[in-house]
Amino acid sequence: ENLPFFITCLVVLKIIKHYQEEGQGSEVVQGVLLGLVVEDRLEITNCFPFPQHTEDDVDFDEVQYQMEMMRSLRHVNIDHLHVGWYQSTYYGSFVSRALLDSQFSYQHAIEESVVLIYDPIKTAQGSLCLKAYRLTPKLMEICKEKDFSPEALKKACIGYEHMLEEVPIVIKNSHLINVLLLDLQEKSTVADKPELLNLSSSNHLEKSLQLLMDRVDGMSQEIVKYNTYCRNLTKQQQQKQQYLQRRQQENTQRQSRGEPPLPEEDINKMFKPPQAPPRMDTLLIAGQVNNYCQNIKAFTSQNLGKLFMAEALQGHSS
Amino acid sequence: MSRFFATGSDSESEESSSADEITPKKRIVCCPLRFRFEELTNIIKTIRNAMKIRDMSKCLEEFEQLYRAFLKSKTIVDKEGVPQFYIRLLADLEDYLNQLWEDKEGKKKMNKNNAKALSTLRQKIRKYNKDFETEISSYKEVLNCSPNESESEGDEESEDWGSDSVDSGGESEDNEGEAASLAVVFLKKYVFFNLEHKKMEQVDEEADEEGEGEEGGWEKVKGGVPLVKEKPKMFAKGTEINNAVVIKKLNEILQARGKKGTDRSAQIELLHALAGISNENNLGEGILVKIKFNIIASLYDYNTNLAAFMKAEMWKKCLECIDELLDILFENSNMFIGENIAEDSENLAISDQPFRVRGCILTLVERMDEEFTKIMQNTDPHSQEYVDNLKDEGRVCGIIDRLLQYLESKGSTEEVCRVYLRRIMHTYYKFDYKAHRRSLGLQGETKSEQDQEESEGEDSAIIMDRLCKFIYAKDRTDRIRTCAILCHIYHHALHSRWYQARDLMLMSHLQDNIQHADPPVQILYNRTMVQLGICAFRRGMIKDAHNALLDIQSSGRAKELLGQGLLMRNMQERNAEQEKIEKRRQVPFHMHINLELLECVYLVSAMLLEIPYMAAHEFDARRRMISKQFHHQLRVGERQPLLGPPESMREHVVAASKAMKMGDWKTCHSFIINEKMNSKVWDLFPEAQRVREMLVRKIQEESLRTYLFTYSSVYDSISMETLSEMFELELPTVHSIISKMIINEELMASLDQPTQTVVMHRTEPTSLQNMTLQLAEKLGGLVENNERVFDLKQGVYGGYFNRGTRTRPRNLIKDHFQIKINCIINVVFS
């Protein structure tokens, strides 16, 4: 059902360039995707970055900048429809509240919009890593309701697996560009990709594990929070029950004595249920942990393969 | 002066007297001044009426009105001066009220409302009259000296005033009553006054009779407490001055003590004069001692406020007096003084019997000591004045010493304990340089004779020992003993006798129950702990030093805890009253412990402990901190965007810590010991050089340990000789440090004796492996937490894991999980 959408080589290069120029380490770069919808299929044909600005210049208006940028692009006859946004990622960490919120507002306004996640580290290792995500309809529903209580999430039957759906990407170029690329390929001096065969793994794994651990800690905290909430709830339930029983006993006594029963009181006012912790964060963390795990898994399997290969090569040469 | 003042024949008043028929209203139009004053006089009239019938509530009511009316006419008053009739009323009213007040019986008869109004009014008027003090007193003067004339002159004039406003039939009566008091103001001529002045004495004598005989309302104005007004003669001429008379006089003077309105300085002078008289007449020491006691007591009385401190002159006088008193006491061995001697069993006269005088010299000296502390607290510590005041400390000590001698022969053990404690309190915080020099074997050869002489004296350690031991043995009150122990420990610590100090501290068990002591003792305890910590540091016992200082430093309120200054806090936490109390607890500046030194000692000890510890436990999941404050300083250092060369003491320590982390002991050394740090901290120690040597040694050792912890993973083996060269330590020391580390299982290695090398076992996991282990631990925790949620939901026995396979115990599941994790780890390790 998820039709792949097309993306031009120009966009990919622009995103990569953007990160290389402005992104550093764990810093994240973002930008706007432009394109159009052709027969319920999305085509992304261009993009431009959000400018970096410090906290100091408060009078900088992002919206204004975007509008102006789009207007200027229209003047030069470029597709100017806002169809999504892109973001770089640091070792696969992108599942966050901020992403959820902004993607929700995009998707709410333009149904087809996607978010492109670009992983510069993997790309640097030799394989382009660009992924497109959309929020699932279920999650859209929940976000619309803005109800993140445990009950609501339970009713919606949503797990971390069902939060984001990946949309396949097809990089498609015009024929002219294809011709140019072929031409370039012949002229190119760096034909082989030695990065692919890099054997060192501990650095990458350490970073990933660090991030993973951080999220696991977060998860633990959330669970503890939820645990205390549950305990408080049951405790209060018991108190409520006791209170009601006592009330009833007293009333029966009063009846036997011929006195009027005690007036009804608002039981909910006396026992305010404790505030339930929002569960959305837990879901997001779970999603992120899942993401890290996938990354690590992919990385280790690749690396194991490489190691075996290296061993074989060594045996062969000796 | 206004035209209303003593100018009866003024045209104005003439006019008013002739203008009887003119209605008040018309007058308003023509002159606001007149209108205002008329309003005032009207009210005054009512007040006087009320006074006559003793209706106090009415009086009060009217007085308030009067006050308001007077405020309204402020502009006019400013221009014209305060009208005389107003002053007159105020003076009269006050006298009248005082008279009523004194009249106890009449007061009893009064009903409740009236009595209440009386007291309110009395207070009000007293306060109010302060603003008009000069006017009232000048009025009273006039009144005093001219009662004769009052009647004839006054009658006419007052009539004028009265008829001005009052048109009722009762007028004549009123005037009659007022006449006397009104009269004085309207003395026609100043000449009168002069004339009268000459006859003053005569008049004075007659005043009473006349006042009573001629007019009912007449009342002589009292001049406050009569004794004090001017310097009176003590005794009538020709009185034979003997014991009885002097004592009577003394009691007379003392009666005024503590009463409001007594001039305290005059009282002191009186007592001095009395002492002089008794001296002149050779009445014997008994009476002199008695008077001296009272002089000192009234000197202390001079300040009614507890927070205020004695003036310099008072203080000097006090010291002299006490000295003299002690002189007398020493000279007369047949004199008994004590607070338990009853007033009537005193024997002050010269006779065969010994003197017996009531009074406690010890209390006086103690009070003097407290006053001294107060003076020091209230002097700016950076001024010359402070130094001058501090010079008195010698005198205070001298007095205490003399008292100590006196009491040792005469006092009870309890008193001796008290005076011993005083002595201790003046000794414990002073470093005994003489003894120190002597112990170093440096007899002051180059010193002058005087110094030599001084150094002959007893060592303060011996004195402390003797005094404290006496107190330990004899004292019955817990407080004195506690203080003595603390001072003793402090003194030991100050002189680097660490083991004595520590043993005493441990034996006293003060640490267990000090929180029940009163704040001054707690402050003393804190001071002692800090001194103990610093002592441990000097002796190279870093861990002890750190432990002793931890409590004080970790709170971040060292200044407050040591009583060396108040922290800025908002008023919610502390009101003005509390602040005053806290201020009184402050330790005088010359007894302060240097806070920077304290912090530096603490931070350096923390560095020496924490850096190797951090290096050893780099990969531990739950790393505990030894010193939070040290970590805080490190973080502050890290947050610095630009790292310049260190300036402050803290920056020096942080920079040194960083160097130490890398095992670079030379840099660390240069950061800890350099000129800046020397002048700021290390030179403050009496044995600076020894401390510095100790520090260098410690830095070398700990750097070596840190180096081994941090870099052992990159070595297969390392030669001990190299290490010894690197850290400039002797080979045996290096050997012992490494052996200790191996024994404590801190370092996974073994020593290879023939080659003198350390062979690493390399069993420590790599950082990646460490992290995976950490992750596994965290995941275990996560699972456990998760299970708890299920337990809660399903009850303990119906948990999630028991649902499908009831027979499967949960532990197995956990194990299963663990195995899975281990698998992952194995994959990573490979």
PDB file of N, CA, C and O in Angstrom, chain B residues 84-137:
ATOM      1  N   GLN B  84       2.112  79.490  72.853  1.00  0.00           N
ATOM      2  CA  GLN B  84       2.469  79.231  74.236  1.00  0.00           C
ATOM      3  C   GLN B  84       1.383  78.458  74.965  1.00  0.00           C
ATOM      4  O   GLN B  84       1.666  77.578  75.760  1.00  0.00           O
ATOM      5  N   PHE B  85       0.139  78.778  74.639  1.00  0.00           N
ATOM      6  CA  PHE B  85      -0.929  78.087  75.385  1.00  0.00           C
ATOM      7  C   PHE B  85      -0.924  76.597  75.100  1.00  0.00           C
ATOM      8  O   PHE B  85      -1.308  75.783  75.929  1.00  0.00           O
ATOM      9  N   TYR B  86      -0.430  76.273  73.946  1.00  0.00           N
ATOM     10  CA  TYR B  86      -0.372  74.856  73.577  1.00  0.00           C
ATOM     11  C   TYR B  86       0.677  74.139  74.432  1.00  0.00           C
ATOM     12  O   TYR B  86       0.430  73.100  75.031  1.00  0.00           O
ATOM     13  N   ILE B  87       1.819  74.780  74.490  1.00  0.00           N
ATOM     14  CA  ILE B  87       2.906  74.228  75.306  1.00  0.00           C
ATOM     15  C   ILE B  87       2.441  74.101  76.746  1.00  0.00           C
ATOM     16  O   ILE B  87       2.689  73.086  77.417  1.00  0.00           O
ATOM     17  N   ARG B  88       1.760  75.124  77.180  1.00  0.00           N
ATOM     18  CA  ARG B  88       1.307  75.157  78.559  1.00  0.00           C
ATOM     19  C   ARG B  88       0.425  73.951  78.845  1.00  0.00           C
ATOM     20  O   ARG B  88       0.571  73.256  79.842  1.00  0.00           O
ATOM     21  N   LEU B  89      -0.484  73.718  77.926  1.00  0.00           N
ATOM     22  CA  LEU B  89      -1.392  72.603  78.140  1.00  0.00           C
ATOM     23  C   LEU B  89      -0.625  71.280  78.195  1.00  0.00           C
ATOM     24  O   LEU B  89      -0.875  70.451  79.054  1.00  0.00           O
ATOM     25  N   LEU B  90       0.288  71.168  77.268  1.00  0.00           N
ATOM     26  CA  LEU B  90       1.032  69.902  77.220  1.00  0.00           C
ATOM     27  C   LEU B  90       1.748  69.652  78.531  1.00  0.00           C
ATOM     28  O   LEU B  90       1.688  68.577  79.107  1.00  0.00           O
ATOM     29  N   ALA B  91       2.409  70.710  79.015  1.00  0.00           N
ATOM     30  CA  ALA B  91       3.161  70.561  80.252  1.00  0.00           C
ATOM     31  C   ALA B  91       2.233  70.237  81.404  1.00  0.00           C
ATOM     32  O   ALA B  91       2.484  69.306  82.193  1.00  0.00           O
ATOM     33  N   ASP B  92       1.157  70.985  81.458  1.00  0.00           N
ATOM     34  CA  ASP B  92       0.219  70.776  82.562  1.00  0.00           C
ATOM     35  C   ASP B  92      -0.372  69.382  82.522  1.00  0.00           C
ATOM     36  O   ASP B  92      -0.479  68.702  83.542  1.00  0.00           O
ATOM     37  N   LEU B  93      -0.746  69.008  81.332  1.00  0.00           N
ATOM     38  CA  LEU B  93      -1.393  67.705  81.189  1.00  0.00           C
ATOM     39  C   LEU B  93      -0.449  66.598  81.638  1.00  0.00           C
ATOM     40  O   LEU B  93      -0.846  65.667  82.347  1.00  0.00           O
ATOM     41  N   GLU B  94       0.790  66.735  81.253  1.00  0.00           N
ATOM     42  CA  GLU B  94       1.734  65.681  81.611  1.00  0.00           C
ATOM     43  C   GLU B  94       1.901  65.618  83.122  1.00  0.00           C
ATOM     44  O   GLU B  94       1.857  64.540  83.722  1.00  0.00           O
ATOM     45  N   ASP B  95       2.056  66.777  83.725  1.00  0.00           N
ATOM     46  CA  ASP B  95       2.211  66.805  85.183  1.00  0.00           C
ATOM     47  C   ASP B  95       0.993  66.206  85.852  1.00  0.00           C
ATOM     48  O   ASP B  95       1.096  65.413  86.782  1.00  0.00           O
ATOM     49  N   TYR B  96      -0.126  66.643  85.338  1.00  0.00           N
ATOM     50  CA  TYR B  96      -1.382  66.186  85.920  1.00  0.00           C
ATOM     51  C   TYR B  96      -1.481  64.655  85.843  1.00  0.00           C
ATOM     52  O   TYR B  96      -1.834  63.979  86.814  1.00  0.00           O
ATOM     53  N   LEU B  97      -1.124  64.150  84.693  1.00  0.00           N
ATOM     54  CA  LEU B  97      -1.212  62.709  84.513  1.00  0.00           C
ATOM     55  C   LEU B  97      -0.227  61.983  85.414  1.00  0.00           C
ATOM     56  O   LEU B  97      -0.560  60.978  86.035  1.00  0.00           O
ATOM     57  N   ASN B  98       0.965  62.540  85.497  1.00  0.00           N
ATOM     58  CA  ASN B  98       1.957  61.912  86.367  1.00  0.00           C
ATOM     59  C   ASN B  98       1.458  61.865  87.796  1.00  0.00           C
ATOM     60  O   ASN B  98       1.635  60.874  88.492  1.00  0.00           O
ATOM     61  N   GLN B  99       0.823  62.953  88.155  1.00  0.00           N
ATOM     62  CA  GLN B  99       0.319  63.046  89.521  1.00  0.00           C
ATOM     63  C   GLN B  99      -0.742  61.972  89.751  1.00  0.00           C
ATOM     64  O   GLN B  99      -0.730  61.259  90.741  1.00  0.00           O
ATOM     65  N   LEU B 100      -1.630  61.891  88.779  1.00  0.00           N
ATOM     66  CA  LEU B 100      -2.674  60.863  88.890  1.00  0.00           C
ATOM     67  C   LEU B 100      -2.054  59.471  88.955  1.00  0.00           C
ATOM     68  O   LEU B 100      -2.511  58.597  89.670  1.00  0.00           O
ATOM     69  N   TRP B 101      -1.064  59.346  88.171  1.00  0.00           N
ATOM     70  CA  TRP B 101      -0.417  58.034  88.044  1.00  0.00           C
ATOM     71  C   TRP B 101       0.184  57.617  89.381  1.00  0.00           C
ATOM     72  O   TRP B 101       0.084  56.487  89.819  1.00  0.00           O
ATOM     73  N   GLU B 102       0.835  58.583  90.027  1.00  0.00           N
ATOM     74  CA  GLU B 102       1.466  58.285  91.303  1.00  0.00           C
ATOM     75  C   GLU B 102       0.423  57.935  92.359  1.00  0.00           C
ATOM     76  O   GLU B 102       0.666  57.147  93.269  1.00  0.00           O
ATOM     77  N   ASP B 103      -0.700  58.576  92.218  1.00  0.00           N
ATOM     78  CA  ASP B 103      -1.738  58.419  93.231  1.00  0.00           C
ATOM     79  C   ASP B 103      -2.376  57.037  93.111  1.00  0.00           C
ATOM     80  O   ASP B 103      -3.349  56.834  92.395  1.00  0.00           O
ATOM     81  N   LYS B 104      -1.782  56.105  93.835  1.00  0.00           N
ATOM     82  CA  LYS B 104      -2.181  54.703  93.667  1.00  0.00           C
ATOM     83  C   LYS B 104      -3.626  54.483  94.087  1.00  0.00           C
ATOM     84  O   LYS B 104      -4.387  53.762  93.447  1.00  0.00           O
ATOM     85  N   GLU B 105      -4.001  55.129  95.155  1.00  0.00           N
ATOM     86  CA  GLU B 105      -5.344  54.875  95.686  1.00  0.00           C
ATOM     87  C   GLU B 105      -6.408  55.407  94.749  1.00  0.00           C
ATOM     88  O   GLU B 105      -7.418  54.758  94.485  1.00  0.00           O
ATOM     89  N   GLY B 106      -6.098  56.627  94.284  1.00  0.00           N
ATOM     90  CA  GLY B 106      -7.057  57.246  93.379  1.00  0.00           C
ATOM     91  C   GLY B 106      -7.222  56.391  92.132  1.00  0.00           C
ATOM     92  O   GLY B 106      -8.317  56.253  91.581  1.00  0.00           O
ATOM     93  N   LYS B 107      -6.142  55.807  91.760  1.00  0.00           N
ATOM     94  CA  LYS B 107      -6.193  54.987  90.549  1.00  0.00           C
ATOM     95  C   LYS B 107      -7.071  53.765  90.750  1.00  0.00           C
ATOM     96  O   LYS B 107      -7.784  53.343  89.840  1.00  0.00           O
ATOM     97  N   LYS B 108      -6.979  53.249  91.933  1.00  0.00           N
ATOM     98  CA  LYS B 108      -7.792  52.054  92.211  1.00  0.00           C
ATOM     99  C   LYS B 108      -9.264  52.371  92.099  1.00  0.00           C
ATOM    100  O   LYS B 108     -10.068  51.551  91.662  1.00  0.00           O
ATOM    101  N   LYS B 109      -9.578  53.567  92.539  1.00  0.00           N
ATOM    102  CA  LYS B 109     -10.999  53.940  92.536  1.00  0.00           C
ATOM    103  C   LYS B 109     -11.531  54.142  91.123  1.00  0.00           C
ATOM    104  O   LYS B 109     -12.724  54.048  90.882  1.00  0.00           O
ATOM    105  N   MET B 110     -10.647  54.498  90.256  1.00  0.00           N
ATOM    106  CA  MET B 110     -11.076  54.789  88.886  1.00  0.00           C
ATOM    107  C   MET B 110     -11.757  53.591  88.239  1.00  0.00           C
ATOM    108  O   MET B 110     -11.415  52.445  88.528  1.00  0.00           O
ATOM    109  N   ASN B 111     -12.686  53.899  87.353  1.00  0.00           N
ATOM    110  CA  ASN B 111     -13.260  52.753  86.655  1.00  0.00           C
ATOM    111  C   ASN B 111     -12.307  52.312  85.552  1.00  0.00           C
ATOM    112  O   ASN B 111     -11.306  52.977  85.267  1.00  0.00           O
ATOM    113  N   LYS B 112     -12.678  51.232  84.974  1.00  0.00           N
ATOM    114  CA  LYS B 112     -11.742  50.573  84.051  1.00  0.00           C
ATOM    115  C   LYS B 112     -11.399  51.457  82.859  1.00  0.00           C
ATOM    116  O   LYS B 112     -10.240  51.625  82.499  1.00  0.00           O
ATOM    117  N   ASN B 113     -12.433  52.019  82.274  1.00  0.00           N
ATOM    118  CA  ASN B 113     -12.232  52.839  81.081  1.00  0.00           C
ATOM    119  C   ASN B 113     -11.271  53.971  81.356  1.00  0.00           C
ATOM    120  O   ASN B 113     -10.358  54.243  80.591  1.00  0.00           O
ATOM    121  N   ASN B 114     -11.537  54.608  82.472  1.00  0.00           N
ATOM    122  CA  ASN B 114     -10.716  55.752  82.810  1.00  0.00           C
ATOM    123  C   ASN B 114      -9.274  55.344  83.020  1.00  0.00           C
ATOM    124  O   ASN B 114      -8.364  56.013  82.532  1.00  0.00           O
ATOM    125  N   ALA B 115      -9.093  54.268  83.743  1.00  0.00           N
ATOM    126  CA  ALA B 115      -7.729  53.834  84.047  1.00  0.00           C
ATOM    127  C   ALA B 115      -6.983  53.511  82.763  1.00  0.00           C
ATOM    128  O   ALA B 115      -5.814  53.859  82.586  1.00  0.00           O
ATOM    129  N   LYS B 116      -7.712  52.886  81.872  1.00  0.00           N
ATOM    130  CA  LYS B 116      -7.075  52.511  80.613  1.00  0.00           C
ATOM    131  C   LYS B 116      -6.692  53.761  79.825  1.00  0.00           C
ATOM    132  O   LYS B 116      -5.579  53.891  79.306  1.00  0.00           O
ATOM    133  N   ALA B 117      -7.650  54.671  79.778  1.00  0.00           N
ATOM    134  CA  ALA B 117      -7.405  55.909  79.049  1.00  0.00           C
ATOM    135  C   ALA B 117      -6.227  56.640  79.656  1.00  0.00           C
ATOM    136  O   ALA B 117      -5.410  57.223  78.946  1.00  0.00           O
ATOM    137  N   LEU B 118      -6.143  56.579  80.995  1.00  0.00           N
ATOM    138  CA  LEU B 118      -5.062  57.281  81.679  1.00  0.00           C
ATOM    139  C   LEU B 118      -3.703  56.771  81.196  1.00  0.00           C
ATOM    140  O   LEU B 118      -2.833  57.548  80.820  1.00  0.00           O
ATOM    141  N   SER B 119      -3.601  55.464  81.198  1.00  0.00           N
ATOM    142  CA  SER B 119      -2.274  54.936  80.842  1.00  0.00           C
ATOM    143  C   SER B 119      -1.953  55.223  79.380  1.00  0.00           C
ATOM    144  O   SER B 119      -0.824  55.561  79.035  1.00  0.00           O
ATOM    145  N   THR B 120      -2.971  55.104  78.526  1.00  0.00           N
ATOM    146  CA  THR B 120      -2.720  55.396  77.109  1.00  0.00           C
ATOM    147  C   THR B 120      -2.293  56.849  76.933  1.00  0.00           C
ATOM    148  O   THR B 120      -1.313  57.158  76.242  1.00  0.00           O
ATOM    149  N   LEU B 121      -3.071  57.680  77.553  1.00  0.00           N
ATOM    150  CA  LEU B 121      -2.828  59.106  77.398  1.00  0.00           C
ATOM    151  C   LEU B 121      -1.441  59.463  77.925  1.00  0.00           C
ATOM    152  O   LEU B 121      -0.725  60.258  77.330  1.00  0.00           O
ATOM    153  N   ARG B 122      -1.094  58.848  79.025  1.00  0.00           N
ATOM    154  CA  ARG B 122       0.180  59.157  79.643  1.00  0.00           C
ATOM    155  C   ARG B 122       1.319  58.810  78.680  1.00  0.00           C
ATOM    156  O   ARG B 122       2.254  59.585  78.480  1.00  0.00           O
ATOM    157  N   GLN B 123       1.173  57.649  78.109  1.00  0.00           N
ATOM    158  CA  GLN B 123       2.224  57.245  77.162  1.00  0.00           C
ATOM    159  C   GLN B 123       2.273  58.168  75.968  1.00  0.00           C
ATOM    160  O   GLN B 123       3.331  58.574  75.504  1.00  0.00           O
ATOM    161  N   LYS B 124       1.088  58.488  75.492  1.00  0.00           N
ATOM    162  CA  LYS B 124       1.020  59.316  74.286  1.00  0.00           C
ATOM    163  C   LYS B 124       1.675  60.646  74.513  1.00  0.00           C
ATOM    164  O   LYS B 124       2.461  61.112  73.716  1.00  0.00           O
ATOM    165  N   ILE B 125       1.283  61.221  75.628  1.00  0.00           N
ATOM    166  CA  ILE B 125       1.746  62.583  75.851  1.00  0.00           C
ATOM    167  C   ILE B 125       3.237  62.592  76.107  1.00  0.00           C
ATOM    168  O   ILE B 125       3.941  63.509  75.693  1.00  0.00           O
ATOM    169  N   ARG B 126       3.701  61.545  76.714  1.00  0.00           N
ATOM    170  CA  ARG B 126       5.131  61.521  76.973  1.00  0.00           C
ATOM    171  C   ARG B 126       5.906  61.482  75.656  1.00  0.00           C
ATOM    172  O   ARG B 126       6.899  62.178  75.472  1.00  0.00           O
ATOM    173  N   LYS B 127       5.373  60.670  74.772  1.00  0.00           N
ATOM    174  CA  LYS B 127       6.022  60.567  73.474  1.00  0.00           C
ATOM    175  C   LYS B 127       5.934  61.886  72.727  1.00  0.00           C
ATOM    176  O   LYS B 127       6.885  62.369  72.137  1.00  0.00           O
ATOM    177  N   TYR B 128       4.759  62.437  72.781  1.00  0.00           N
ATOM    178  CA  TYR B 128       4.477  63.640  72.018  1.00  0.00           C
ATOM    179  C   TYR B 128       5.309  64.803  72.533  1.00  0.00           C
ATOM    180  O   TYR B 128       5.828  65.598  71.764  1.00  0.00           O
ATOM    181  N   ASN B 129       5.430  64.866  73.842  1.00  0.00           N
ATOM    182  CA  ASN B 129       6.120  66.004  74.444  1.00  0.00           C
ATOM    183  C   ASN B 129       7.594  66.039  74.111  1.00  0.00           C
ATOM    184  O   ASN B 129       8.225  67.079  74.245  1.00  0.00           O
ATOM    185  N   LYS B 130       8.094  64.912  73.694  1.00  0.00           N
ATOM    186  CA  LYS B 130       9.515  64.902  73.348  1.00  0.00           C
ATOM    187  C   LYS B 130       9.833  65.912  72.257  1.00  0.00           C
ATOM    188  O   LYS B 130      10.916  66.472  72.203  1.00  0.00           O
ATOM    189  N   ASP B 131       8.847  66.124  71.375  1.00  0.00           N
ATOM    190  CA  ASP B 131       9.071  67.052  70.276  1.00  0.00           C
ATOM    191  C   ASP B 131       9.178  68.495  70.776  1.00  0.00           C
ATOM    192  O   ASP B 131       9.706  69.364  70.092  1.00  0.00           O
ATOM    193  N   PHE B 132       8.606  68.727  71.937  1.00  0.00           N
ATOM    194  CA  PHE B 132       8.563  70.107  72.422  1.00  0.00           C
ATOM    195  C   PHE B 132       9.404  70.296  73.653  1.00  0.00           C
ATOM    196  O   PHE B 132       9.138  71.156  74.476  1.00  0.00           O
ATOM    197  N   GLU B 133      10.412  69.447  73.790  1.00  0.00           N
ATOM    198  CA  GLU B 133      11.144  69.408  75.044  1.00  0.00           C
ATOM    199  C   GLU B 133      11.657  70.783  75.463  1.00  0.00           C
ATOM    200  O   GLU B 133      11.454  71.212  76.583  1.00  0.00           O
ATOM    201  N   THR B 134      12.275  71.457  74.511  1.00  0.00           N
ATOM    202  CA  THR B 134      12.892  72.732  74.884  1.00  0.00           C
ATOM    203  C   THR B 134      11.831  73.734  75.343  1.00  0.00           C
ATOM    204  O   THR B 134      11.990  74.409  76.365  1.00  0.00           O
ATOM    205  N   GLU B 135      10.768  73.781  74.581  1.00  0.00           N
ATOM    206  CA  GLU B 135       9.727  74.748  74.926  1.00  0.00           C
ATOM    207  C   GLU B 135       9.176  74.459  76.311  1.00  0.00           C
ATOM    208  O   GLU B 135       8.984  75.360  77.134  1.00  0.00           O
ATOM    209  N   ILE B 136       8.905  73.194  76.535  1.00  0.00           N
ATOM    210  CA  ILE B 136       8.286  72.845  77.808  1.00  0.00           C
ATOM    211  C   ILE B 136       9.218  73.150  78.961  1.00  0.00           C
ATOM    212  O   ILE B 136       8.819  73.713  79.980  1.00  0.00           O
ATOM    213  N   SER B 137      10.490  72.823  78.756  1.00  0.00           N
ATOM    214  CA  SER B 137      11.406  73.048  79.874  1.00  0.00           C
ATOM    215  C   SER B 137      11.545  74.545  80.128  1.00  0.00           C
ATOM    216  O   SER B 137      11.616  74.981  81.279  1.00  0.00           O
TER     217      SER B 137
END
